[in-house]
Protein backbone atom coordinates (compact mmCIF):
# COMPACT_ATOMS: atom_id res chain seq x y z
CA UNK A 1 0.00 0.00 0.00
CA UNK A 2 2.85 2.40 0.83
CA UNK A 3 4.39 1.75 -2.58
CA UNK A 4 1.12 2.51 -4.35
CA UNK A 5 0.72 5.75 -2.39
CA UNK A 6 4.30 6.83 -3.21
CA UNK A 7 3.74 6.06 -6.90
CA UNK A 8 0.51 8.08 -6.99
CA UNK A 9 2.22 10.97 -5.22
CA UNK A 10 5.04 10.98 -7.79
CA UNK A 11 2.52 11.07 -10.64
CA UNK A 12 0.76 14.09 -9.14
CA UNK A 13 3.92 16.14 -8.59
CA UNK A 14 5.22 17.79 -11.78
CA UNK A 15 8.94 17.35 -12.41
CA UNK A 16 11.08 20.25 -11.22
CA UNK A 17 12.74 20.68 -14.60
CA UNK A 18 9.38 21.28 -16.27
CA UNK A 19 8.88 24.53 -14.40
CA UNK A 20 12.50 25.74 -14.52
CA UNK A 21 13.15 28.73 -16.75
CA UNK A 22 15.57 28.02 -19.63
CA UNK A 23 17.90 30.81 -18.48
CA UNK A 24 18.46 29.08 -15.12
CA UNK A 25 21.74 27.20 -14.98
CA UNK A 26 25.44 27.61 -15.66
CA UNK A 27 26.64 29.63 -18.64
CA UNK A 28 30.18 30.05 -19.95
CA UNK A 29 31.12 33.45 -21.34
CA UNK A 30 31.99 33.69 -25.04
CA UNK A 31 35.65 34.32 -24.28
CA UNK A 32 35.72 31.32 -21.87
CA UNK A 33 36.99 33.55 -19.03
CA UNK A 34 34.12 32.94 -16.62
CA UNK A 35 31.17 30.72 -15.72
CA UNK A 36 28.03 32.45 -14.50
CA UNK A 37 25.16 30.85 -12.65
CA UNK A 38 21.76 32.33 -13.45
CA UNK A 39 19.17 31.53 -10.82
CA UNK A 40 15.82 32.68 -9.49
CA UNK A 41 16.14 35.30 -6.75
CA UNK A 42 12.85 36.08 -5.04
CA UNK A 43 10.49 37.02 -7.92
CA UNK A 44 13.18 37.79 -10.52
CA UNK A 45 16.46 36.37 -11.86
CA UNK A 46 20.03 37.10 -10.82
CA UNK A 47 23.49 35.92 -11.75
CA UNK A 48 26.79 35.34 -9.98
CA UNK A 49 30.29 34.34 -10.90
CA UNK A 50 31.04 30.70 -10.04
CA UNK A 51 34.37 30.33 -11.90
CA UNK A 52 36.90 32.87 -13.15
CA UNK A 53 39.84 31.95 -15.37
CA UNK A 54 42.21 34.35 -13.60
CA UNK A 55 41.11 33.17 -10.14
CA UNK A 56 42.96 30.81 -7.81
CA UNK A 57 42.78 29.88 -4.14
CA UNK A 58 46.16 31.51 -3.53
CA UNK A 59 45.35 34.63 -5.55
CA UNK A 60 41.58 35.22 -5.78
CA UNK A 61 40.24 37.95 -8.04
CA UNK A 62 39.00 40.77 -5.83
CA UNK A 63 36.52 43.58 -6.33
CA UNK A 64 39.42 46.03 -5.96
CA UNK A 65 38.00 48.72 -8.28
CA UNK A 66 34.75 49.14 -6.36
CA UNK A 67 33.90 52.77 -5.61
CA UNK A 68 32.87 51.64 -2.13
CA UNK A 69 36.22 51.18 -0.35
CA UNK A 70 34.67 48.76 2.18
CA UNK A 71 33.82 46.30 -0.62
CA UNK A 72 37.20 46.24 -2.36
CA UNK A 73 38.48 43.16 -0.57
CA UNK A 74 35.59 40.86 -1.42
CA UNK A 75 36.23 38.02 -3.88
CA UNK A 76 34.57 38.19 -7.30
CA UNK A 77 33.90 34.45 -7.38
CA UNK A 78 30.49 34.01 -5.77
CA UNK A 79 29.62 37.68 -6.23
CA UNK A 80 26.09 38.40 -7.46
CA UNK A 81 26.72 40.96 -10.18
CA UNK A 82 23.33 41.11 -11.87
CA UNK A 83 19.82 40.92 -10.54
CA UNK A 84 16.24 42.03 -10.66
CA UNK A 85 15.64 40.75 -14.20
CA UNK A 86 11.99 39.94 -14.88
CA UNK A 87 10.86 37.62 -17.63
CA UNK A 88 8.93 39.54 -20.27
CA UNK A 89 8.66 36.81 -22.92
CA UNK A 90 10.43 33.58 -23.84
CA UNK A 91 14.14 34.49 -23.91
CA UNK A 92 13.43 38.17 -23.13
CA UNK A 93 14.18 39.69 -19.72
CA UNK A 94 13.67 43.32 -18.69
CA UNK A 95 14.58 45.73 -15.93
CA UNK A 96 17.29 44.58 -13.61
CA UNK A 97 20.75 45.86 -12.81
CA UNK A 98 24.30 44.88 -13.74
CA UNK A 99 27.41 45.55 -11.69
CA UNK A 100 30.59 45.63 -13.76
CA UNK A 101 33.56 44.93 -11.47
XYZ file of C-alpha atoms in Angstrom:
101
model
C 0.000 0.000 0.000
C 2.851 2.404 0.829
C 4.393 1.746 -2.584
C 1.117 2.510 -4.353
C 0.719 5.753 -2.386
C 4.299 6.827 -3.212
C 3.744 6.061 -6.898
C 0.509 8.075 -6.986
C 2.224 10.966 -5.219
C 5.036 10.979 -7.793
C 2.522 11.071 -10.639
C 0.764 14.087 -9.141
C 3.924 16.144 -8.585
C 5.223 17.788 -11.776
C 8.941 17.350 -12.413
C 11.083 20.252 -11.216
C 12.742 20.680 -14.598
C 9.378 21.278 -16.265
C 8.884 24.529 -14.397
C 12.498 25.737 -14.519
C 13.149 28.725 -16.751
C 15.571 28.017 -19.634
C 17.903 30.805 -18.476
C 18.464 29.078 -15.117
C 21.739 27.201 -14.977
C 25.437 27.611 -15.660
C 26.644 29.634 -18.637
C 30.178 30.049 -19.948
C 31.123 33.451 -21.343
C 31.987 33.693 -25.039
C 35.653 34.324 -24.282
C 35.717 31.323 -21.869
C 36.995 33.546 -19.030
C 34.117 32.935 -16.616
C 31.172 30.723 -15.724
C 28.031 32.453 -14.504
C 25.163 30.852 -12.646
C 21.755 32.326 -13.454
C 19.174 31.530 -10.823
C 15.816 32.678 -9.487
C 16.142 35.303 -6.754
C 12.847 36.082 -5.040
C 10.485 37.023 -7.919
C 13.179 37.793 -10.519
C 16.460 36.369 -11.856
C 20.034 37.098 -10.823
C 23.495 35.919 -11.747
C 26.787 35.341 -9.980
C 30.294 34.342 -10.901
C 31.040 30.701 -10.045
C 34.372 30.332 -11.898
C 36.901 32.870 -13.146
C 39.843 31.953 -15.369
C 42.213 34.352 -13.602
C 41.109 33.170 -10.144
C 42.961 30.806 -7.810
C 42.782 29.878 -4.139
C 46.160 31.513 -3.530
C 45.353 34.628 -5.552
C 41.578 35.219 -5.775
C 40.238 37.952 -8.039
C 38.996 40.770 -5.833
C 36.522 43.579 -6.330
C 39.424 46.032 -5.959
C 38.003 48.720 -8.283
C 34.749 49.135 -6.357
C 33.904 52.769 -5.610
C 32.871 51.637 -2.126
C 36.216 51.181 -0.353
C 34.674 48.760 2.177
C 33.816 46.296 -0.621
C 37.199 46.245 -2.361
C 38.484 43.157 -0.569
C 35.586 40.859 -1.419
C 36.231 38.018 -3.883
C 34.567 38.192 -7.301
C 33.901 34.448 -7.384
C 30.490 34.012 -5.767
C 29.620 37.685 -6.226
C 26.091 38.399 -7.456
C 26.719 40.958 -10.177
C 23.329 41.109 -11.867
C 19.824 40.917 -10.536
C 16.242 42.028 -10.663
C 15.643 40.752 -14.201
C 11.995 39.938 -14.883
C 10.863 37.618 -17.633
C 8.926 39.536 -20.274
C 8.660 36.811 -22.918
C 10.432 33.580 -23.844
C 14.136 34.488 -23.908
C 13.431 38.168 -23.128
C 14.181 39.692 -19.721
C 13.666 43.324 -18.689
C 14.581 45.735 -15.933
C 17.294 44.580 -13.611
C 20.753 45.862 -12.811
C 24.302 44.883 -13.740
C 27.413 45.546 -11.686
C 30.591 45.632 -13.764
C 33.555 44.927 -11.468
